[in-house]
Structure formats: structure tokens, C-alpha cells
Coordinates of C-alpha atoms in Angstrom, one line a residue:
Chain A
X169 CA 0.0 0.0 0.0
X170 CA 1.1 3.3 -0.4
X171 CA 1.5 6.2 2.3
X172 CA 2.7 9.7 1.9
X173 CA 6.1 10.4 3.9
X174 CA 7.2 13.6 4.0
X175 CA 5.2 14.5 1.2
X176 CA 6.6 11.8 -0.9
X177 CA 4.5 8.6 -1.9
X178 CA 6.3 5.3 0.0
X179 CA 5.3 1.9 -0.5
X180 CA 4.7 -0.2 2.0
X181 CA 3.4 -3.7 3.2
X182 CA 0.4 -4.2 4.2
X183 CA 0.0 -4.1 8.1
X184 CA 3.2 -2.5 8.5
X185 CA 4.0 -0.4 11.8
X186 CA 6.3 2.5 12.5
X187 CA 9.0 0.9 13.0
X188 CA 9.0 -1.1 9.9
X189 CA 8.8 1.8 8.1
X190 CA 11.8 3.1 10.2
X191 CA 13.6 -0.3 9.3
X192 CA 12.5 0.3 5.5
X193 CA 14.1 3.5 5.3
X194 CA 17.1 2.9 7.5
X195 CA 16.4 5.3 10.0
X196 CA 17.8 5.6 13.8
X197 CA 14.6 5.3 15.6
X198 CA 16.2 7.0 18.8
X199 CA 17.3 10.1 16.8
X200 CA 14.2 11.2 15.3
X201 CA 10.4 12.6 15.9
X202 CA 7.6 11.3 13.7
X203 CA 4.0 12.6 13.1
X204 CA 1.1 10.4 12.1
X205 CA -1.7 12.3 10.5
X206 CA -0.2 15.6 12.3
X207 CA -0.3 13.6 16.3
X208 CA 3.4 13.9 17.4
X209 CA 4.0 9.6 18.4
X210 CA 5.8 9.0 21.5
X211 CA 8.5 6.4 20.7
X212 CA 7.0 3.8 22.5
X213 CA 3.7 3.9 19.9
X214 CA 6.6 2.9 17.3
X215 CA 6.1 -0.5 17.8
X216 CA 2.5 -0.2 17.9
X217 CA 1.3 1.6 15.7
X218 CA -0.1 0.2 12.2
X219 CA -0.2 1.8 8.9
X220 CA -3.5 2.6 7.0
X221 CA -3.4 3.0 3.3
X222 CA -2.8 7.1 2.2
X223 CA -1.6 8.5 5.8
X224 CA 0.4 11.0 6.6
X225 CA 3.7 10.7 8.0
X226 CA 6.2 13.2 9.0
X227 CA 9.7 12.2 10.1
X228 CA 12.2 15.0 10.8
X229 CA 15.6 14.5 12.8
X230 CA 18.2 17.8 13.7
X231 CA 20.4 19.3 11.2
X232 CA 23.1 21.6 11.7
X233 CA 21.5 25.1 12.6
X234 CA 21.8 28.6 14.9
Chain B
X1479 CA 32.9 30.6 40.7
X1480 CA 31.3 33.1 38.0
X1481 CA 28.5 30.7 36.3
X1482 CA 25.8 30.9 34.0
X1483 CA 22.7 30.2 35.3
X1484 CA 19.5 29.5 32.9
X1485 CA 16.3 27.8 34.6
X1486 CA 19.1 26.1 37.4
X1487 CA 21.1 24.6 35.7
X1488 CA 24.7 26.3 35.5
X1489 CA 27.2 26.1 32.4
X1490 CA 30.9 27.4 33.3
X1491 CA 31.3 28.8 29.3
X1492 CA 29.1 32.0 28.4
X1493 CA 29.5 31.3 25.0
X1494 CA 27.0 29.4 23.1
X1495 CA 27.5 28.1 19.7
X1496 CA 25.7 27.1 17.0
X1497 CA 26.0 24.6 14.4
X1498 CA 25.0 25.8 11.1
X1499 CA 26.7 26.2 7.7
X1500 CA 29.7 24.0 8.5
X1501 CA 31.7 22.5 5.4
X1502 CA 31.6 19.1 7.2
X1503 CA 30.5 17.5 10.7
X1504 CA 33.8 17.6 11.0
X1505 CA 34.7 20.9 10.9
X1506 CA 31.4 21.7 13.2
X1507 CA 32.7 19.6 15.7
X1508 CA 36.1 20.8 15.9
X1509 CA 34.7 24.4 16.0
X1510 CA 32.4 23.9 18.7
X1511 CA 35.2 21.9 20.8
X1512 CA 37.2 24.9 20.1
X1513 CA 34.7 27.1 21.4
X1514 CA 34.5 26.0 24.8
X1515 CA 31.0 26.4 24.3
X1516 CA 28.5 23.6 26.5
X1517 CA 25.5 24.6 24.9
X1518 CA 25.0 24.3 20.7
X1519 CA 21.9 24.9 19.2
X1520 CA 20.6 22.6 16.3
X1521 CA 17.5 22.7 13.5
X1522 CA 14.9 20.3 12.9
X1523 CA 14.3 19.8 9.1
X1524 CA 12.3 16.9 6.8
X1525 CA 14.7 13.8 7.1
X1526 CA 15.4 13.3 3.2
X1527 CA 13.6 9.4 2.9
X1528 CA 16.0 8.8 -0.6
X1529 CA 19.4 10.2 0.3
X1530 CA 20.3 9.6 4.4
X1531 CA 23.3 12.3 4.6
X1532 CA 26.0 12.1 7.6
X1533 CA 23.7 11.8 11.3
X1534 CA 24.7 15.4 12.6
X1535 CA 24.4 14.0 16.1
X1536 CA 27.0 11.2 15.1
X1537 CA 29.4 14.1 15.8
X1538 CA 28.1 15.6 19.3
X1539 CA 28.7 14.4 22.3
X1540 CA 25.3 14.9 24.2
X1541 CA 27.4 14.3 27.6
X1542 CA 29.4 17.3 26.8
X1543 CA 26.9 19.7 25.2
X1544 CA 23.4 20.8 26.1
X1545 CA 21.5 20.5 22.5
X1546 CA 19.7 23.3 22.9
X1547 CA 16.7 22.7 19.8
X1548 CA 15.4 26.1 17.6
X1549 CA 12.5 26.6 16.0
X1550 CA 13.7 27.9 12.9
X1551 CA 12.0 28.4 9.9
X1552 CA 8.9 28.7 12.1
X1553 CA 6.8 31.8 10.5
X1554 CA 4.4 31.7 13.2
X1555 CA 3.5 30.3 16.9
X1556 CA 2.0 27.4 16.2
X1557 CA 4.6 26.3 13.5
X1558 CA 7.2 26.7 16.3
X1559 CA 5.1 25.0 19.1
X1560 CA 5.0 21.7 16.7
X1561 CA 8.6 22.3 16.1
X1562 CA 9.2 22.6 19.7
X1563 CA 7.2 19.5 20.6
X1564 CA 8.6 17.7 18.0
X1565 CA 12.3 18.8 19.2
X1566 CA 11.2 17.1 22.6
X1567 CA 9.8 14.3 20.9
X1568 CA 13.2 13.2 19.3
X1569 CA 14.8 12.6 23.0
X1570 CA 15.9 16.6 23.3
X1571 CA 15.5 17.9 26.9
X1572 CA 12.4 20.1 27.1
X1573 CA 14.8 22.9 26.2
X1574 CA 13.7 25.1 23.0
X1575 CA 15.5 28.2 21.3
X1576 CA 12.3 29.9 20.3
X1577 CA 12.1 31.5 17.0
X1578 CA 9.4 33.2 15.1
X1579 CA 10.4 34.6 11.6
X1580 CA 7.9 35.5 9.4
X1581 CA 9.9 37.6 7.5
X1582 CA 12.8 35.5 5.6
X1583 CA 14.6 38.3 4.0
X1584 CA 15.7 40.1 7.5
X1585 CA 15.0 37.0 9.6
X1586 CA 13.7 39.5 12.4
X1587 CA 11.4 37.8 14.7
X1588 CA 7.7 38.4 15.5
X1589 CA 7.2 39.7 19.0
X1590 CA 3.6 38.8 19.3
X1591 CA 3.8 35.3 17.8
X1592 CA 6.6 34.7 19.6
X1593 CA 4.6 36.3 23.2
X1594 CA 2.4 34.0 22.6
X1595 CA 4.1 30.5 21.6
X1596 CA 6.4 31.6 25.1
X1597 CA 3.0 31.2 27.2
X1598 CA 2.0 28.4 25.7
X1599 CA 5.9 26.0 26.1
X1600 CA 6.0 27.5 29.5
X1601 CA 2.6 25.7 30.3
X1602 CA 3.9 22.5 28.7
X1603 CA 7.5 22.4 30.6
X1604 CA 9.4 23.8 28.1
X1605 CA 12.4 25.8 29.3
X1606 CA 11.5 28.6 26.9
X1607 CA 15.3 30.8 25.3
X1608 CA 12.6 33.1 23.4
X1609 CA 15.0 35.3 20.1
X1610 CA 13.7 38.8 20.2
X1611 CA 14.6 42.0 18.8
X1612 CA 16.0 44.4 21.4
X1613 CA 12.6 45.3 22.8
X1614 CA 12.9 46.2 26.7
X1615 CA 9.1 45.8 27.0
X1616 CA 9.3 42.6 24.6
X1617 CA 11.9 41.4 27.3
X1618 CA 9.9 42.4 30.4
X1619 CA 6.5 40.4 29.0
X1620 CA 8.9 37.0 28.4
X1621 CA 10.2 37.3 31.3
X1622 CA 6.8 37.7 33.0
X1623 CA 5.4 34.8 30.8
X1624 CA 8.1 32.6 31.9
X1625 CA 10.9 32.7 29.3
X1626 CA 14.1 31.3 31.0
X1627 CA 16.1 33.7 29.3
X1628 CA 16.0 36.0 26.9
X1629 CA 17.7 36.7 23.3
X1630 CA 18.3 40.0 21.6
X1631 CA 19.7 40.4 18.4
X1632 CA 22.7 42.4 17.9
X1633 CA 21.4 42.4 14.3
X1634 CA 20.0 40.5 11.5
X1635 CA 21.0 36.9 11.5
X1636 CA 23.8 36.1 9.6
X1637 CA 25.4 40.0 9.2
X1638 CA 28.1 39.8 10.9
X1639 CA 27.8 43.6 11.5
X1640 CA 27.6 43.4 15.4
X1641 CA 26.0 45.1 18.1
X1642 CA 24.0 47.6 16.2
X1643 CA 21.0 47.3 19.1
X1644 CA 23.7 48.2 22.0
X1645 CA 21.5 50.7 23.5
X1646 CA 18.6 48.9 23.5
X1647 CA 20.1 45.7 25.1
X1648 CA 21.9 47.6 27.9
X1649 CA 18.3 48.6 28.9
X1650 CA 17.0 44.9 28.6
X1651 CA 19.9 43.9 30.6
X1652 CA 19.6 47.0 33.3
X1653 CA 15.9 45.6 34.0
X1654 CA 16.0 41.8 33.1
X1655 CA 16.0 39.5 36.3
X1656 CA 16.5 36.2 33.3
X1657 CA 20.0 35.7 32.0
X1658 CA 20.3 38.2 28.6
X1659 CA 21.6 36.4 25.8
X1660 CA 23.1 38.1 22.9
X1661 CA 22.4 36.3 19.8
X1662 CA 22.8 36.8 16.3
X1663 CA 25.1 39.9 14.2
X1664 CA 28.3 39.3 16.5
X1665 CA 30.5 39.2 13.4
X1666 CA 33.7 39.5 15.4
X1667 CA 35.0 38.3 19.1
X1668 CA 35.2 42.3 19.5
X1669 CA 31.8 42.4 19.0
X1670 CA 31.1 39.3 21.6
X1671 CA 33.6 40.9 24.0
X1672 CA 31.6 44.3 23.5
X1673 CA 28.1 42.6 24.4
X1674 CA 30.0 40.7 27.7
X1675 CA 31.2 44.2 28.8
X1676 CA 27.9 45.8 28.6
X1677 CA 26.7 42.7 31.0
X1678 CA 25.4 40.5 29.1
X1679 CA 25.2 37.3 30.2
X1680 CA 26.1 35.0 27.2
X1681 CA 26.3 35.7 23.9
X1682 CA 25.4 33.2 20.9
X1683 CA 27.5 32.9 17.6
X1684 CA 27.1 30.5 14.4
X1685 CA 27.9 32.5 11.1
X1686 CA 30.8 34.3 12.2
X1687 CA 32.6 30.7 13.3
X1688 CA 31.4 29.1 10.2
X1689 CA 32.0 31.3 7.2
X1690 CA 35.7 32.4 9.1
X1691 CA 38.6 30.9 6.8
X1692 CA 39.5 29.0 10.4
X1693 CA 36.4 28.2 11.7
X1694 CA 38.5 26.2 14.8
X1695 CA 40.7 29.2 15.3
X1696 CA 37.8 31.6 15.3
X1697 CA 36.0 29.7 17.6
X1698 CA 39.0 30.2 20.2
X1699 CA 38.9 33.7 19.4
X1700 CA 35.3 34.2 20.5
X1701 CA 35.9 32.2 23.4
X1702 CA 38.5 34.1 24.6
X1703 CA 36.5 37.5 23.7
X1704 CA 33.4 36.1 26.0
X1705 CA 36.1 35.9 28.6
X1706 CA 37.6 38.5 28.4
X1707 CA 34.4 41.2 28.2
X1708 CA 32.5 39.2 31.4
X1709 CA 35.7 40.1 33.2
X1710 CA 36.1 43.6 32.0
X1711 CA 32.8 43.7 33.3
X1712 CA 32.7 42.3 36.4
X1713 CA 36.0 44.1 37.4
X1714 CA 34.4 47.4 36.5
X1715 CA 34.6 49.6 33.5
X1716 CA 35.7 53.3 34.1
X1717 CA 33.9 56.1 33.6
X1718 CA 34.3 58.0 30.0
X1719 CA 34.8 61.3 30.4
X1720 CA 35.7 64.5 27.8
X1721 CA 38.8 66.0 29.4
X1722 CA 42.1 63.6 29.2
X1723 CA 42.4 62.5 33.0
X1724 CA 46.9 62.0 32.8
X1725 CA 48.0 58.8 34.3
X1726 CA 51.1 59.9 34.8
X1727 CA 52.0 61.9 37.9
X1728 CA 52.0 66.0 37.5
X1729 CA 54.6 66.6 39.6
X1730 CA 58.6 66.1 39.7
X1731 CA 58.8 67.2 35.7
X1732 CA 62.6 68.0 34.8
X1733 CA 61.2 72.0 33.8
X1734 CA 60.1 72.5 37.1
X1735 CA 61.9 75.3 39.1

């Protein structure tokens, strides 16, 4: 199925929960905040949560800034 | 021993760094080492889902620096509140450099968005480090809403042209009872030295380190400045005055009769 991340289009399987997108993308689960439909997940709801077809996922870690 | 103090919790540098603009995470780290610094600032931004780049906390040692988390690119407060939360979300201590900046051509930050995403972190726990322009009333509202600190500009982000607001910030720091941090425009450690002799608390420095030709060296520079102006300033500056004051004795000269 197919969900938008970071306003790009990502397949994924069916069922699939946070972290296996996180695994999918090879992402450091510990160094970054996701949103799910706009509701900020506590990293505990990683393992949790499923993905539904067409949601909304923001993932954003820090970058060098002042 | 002469520490800074924000919301308890006391840091033996006044200098804080931040970590934008580098050529490498190399070079960033090696700066911010240089520096002295204990607090450095860092952005939030999109993870890029085809390309992963270099982890920018591979190369920060979170048991030697405070991150401290901005808001940039927030244009308003509730974009910064989500940025803020979202900071905290990603295992930060509930510590956020608040910026509001509508306007990206001068970067200057919106009082009253910023007023008002101060009261609303300070409900949530946030230790709030609000960027203002030199307002003295601005100041006196943060600090009334909560804002551990606060953080006039010397001048636009990123000019390098130094402290253009000097007048302005000696009257936030005559009434502020929250450290007054200096951030942004300190193009030079003379500039940082200027803003610790006016009493300041801290200052806060990015572009000048990154775009030097040494970044490292520059860093040292501005540590040394920070330094040196807190002590200027806690030893006492003299007065000014018109009339040349000699500092030599006026007696005993060789014409005397």
C-alpha cells in the first residue's frame, strides 16, 4: 500500500507499523520525531502503531543550525 | 565561581555556539570543541527518505553539550510549538531556542507570535530561550510569561555587522531578572567581548565561526573574547569622560623650578 512520507509517496506492506517503516528506510529510531496524521508519536507507539493506506507521515531528525 | 545560570542549571562557558553552515561535521565539531561552548543549538528539518546524509548527532557528544533545539523556519507560533514538541519528541530535553520569523529576507522575529508560543511551552515544561529583537518591553512580557532567558539580536541573522542594538540591550539587561543572551550579528570576538562588557550574560554565535577561513581558530577567538568582556565587566569599567584625566604623575617634571 502506499502512504505519503514527508510528502513523498512510500510503498509499503500491508500491516506495516512504524518501525518497519523506520527499518524500511534505514532510519535511527532514537534520533528522530515522527508525526502520524499531524499527532506527534511518542517512541513507545513505534512498535505499535499500524499503517492505514494514504496517511500521513512526518519524520524529521536535527540538522546543523543557529 | 562566575556561572551561568538558565532555569538552574549552571554552564561554566558564556558562549554558546551554533552549528549551522559548517563544510563538514567535522569541521562543526572541531569548531564547537574549540569554542568551549556547553550549549549548541541545532535545526529540525524533513529527514530526506531517498538520500540519508551524515547523522549530525553522530558528531556531538550529548554528555558534553546541552542541544539546545530552535524553532527555525517557524513563521508563526504554532509552527514553532509543533517544532518545539517535536524537538522534545526526538529525546531533546524540554529545552527550545524559540524562534518566530515571518519575514525571511531580515530574519527578524515576530514579538507577538513569539509572546504568545512563550506562554503556551512554558505551560507544557518547556524551558523557553525566546529570540527577540531588542525590545525592553518585549523582554519584560517574556520574562513575565516565563521565558528562562531572553535573546536580543545584535542584528539580523547572519550579518556579521555586530552590536547595532547596543543601546537597547543595555536597557533589557539593566531591568532583566533572566540571563540576557546576545544572539545573532556578532561578526567579530570584538563584538562578543563588546556585548559581555555591557553585561550580558552569554552571547550566541554561528555564522561568524562558520564562514571564518579557520572556523576552529575563530571559535577560540570568540571564546577568549566572551572571557575576556565578562571580566572587563565584572572588574568594573571606568567612567568615560571629555577632558584627558593623565596617568602619569604631574609633579617632579625635569622644567620644574
Amino acid at each position: 500500500m502506499q502512504i505519503i512520507v514527508n510528502n513523498q509517496a512510500v510503498n509499503v506492506a500491508n500491516n506495516s507499523t512504524i518501525i518497519d517503516l523506520i527499518n524500511q528506510l534505514e532510519l535511527d529510531a532514537q534520533r528522530i520525531a515522527i508525526e502520524h496524521n499531524r499527532v506527534i508519536l511518542a517512541p513507545d507507539q513505534f512498535d505499535s502503531l499500524t499503517l492505514c493506506a494514504d496517511d500521513n507521515i512526518e519524520i524529521v531528525n536535527f540538522v546543523g543550525g543557529g | 565561581m562566575d556561572e551561568l545560570i538558565i532555569a538552574g542549571r549552571s554552564f561554566r562557558s558564556r558562549l554558546m555556539v551554533g552549528t549551522g553552515k559548517f563544510a563538514s561535521n567535522e569541521q562543526m565539531a572541531n569548531t564547537i570543541a574549540a569554542s568551549g561552548a556547553e550549549i549548541v543549538t541545532v535545526a529540525l528539518r524533513r529527514v530526506n527518505v531517498n538520500d540519508q546524509q551524515d547523522d549530525l548527532l553522530n558528531h556531538i557528544d550529548r554528555n558534553r553539550y546541552l542541544l539546545l533545539p530552535n524553532t527555525s523556519g517557524a513563521r508563526d507560533a504554532e509552527e514553532a510549538i509543533r517544532l518545539a514538541r517535536l524537538a522534545r519528541a526526538a529525546g531533546c530535553d524540554p529545552w527550545i531556542k524559540l524562534e518566530v520569523t515571518p519575514d525571511p529576507y531580515y530574519l527578524l522575529p515576530d514579538p507577538i507570535e513569539t509572546l504568545k508560543a512563550t506562554e503556551i511551552l512554558v505551560k507544557e515544561g518547556f524551558t523557553v530561550l525566546p529570540y527577540i529583537n531588542a525590545d525592553p518591553v518585549l523582554a519584560k512580557h517574556l520574562q513575565e510569561a516565563g521565558a528562562a532567558t531572553v535573546m536580543p539580536l545584535g542584528a539580523p541573522i547572519g550579518t556579521n555587522k555586530g552590536l547595532k542594538t547596543r543601546d537597547n540591550v543595555a536597557i533589557i539587561i539593566e531591568q532583566a531578572t533572566v540571563p540576557v543572551v546576545v544572539d545573532a550579528g556578532l561578526g567579530a570576538p570584538s563584538h562578543a567581548a563588546e556585548a559581555m562588557e555591557l553585561g550580558a550574560d552569554a552571547v550566541m554565535v554561528n555564522t561568524a565561526m562558520s564562514v571564518a577561513g579557520n572556523p576552529q581558530l575563530m571559535a577560540e577567538a570568540f571564546g577568549i573574547a566572551v572571557e575576556a568582556g565578562r571580566k572587563a565587566y565584572l572588574a568594573g569599567l571606568g567612567k568615560e569622560q571629555q577632558q584627558a584625566v593623565a596617568s602619569s604623575p604631574l609633579t617632579g617634571f625635569l622644567r620644574d623650578k
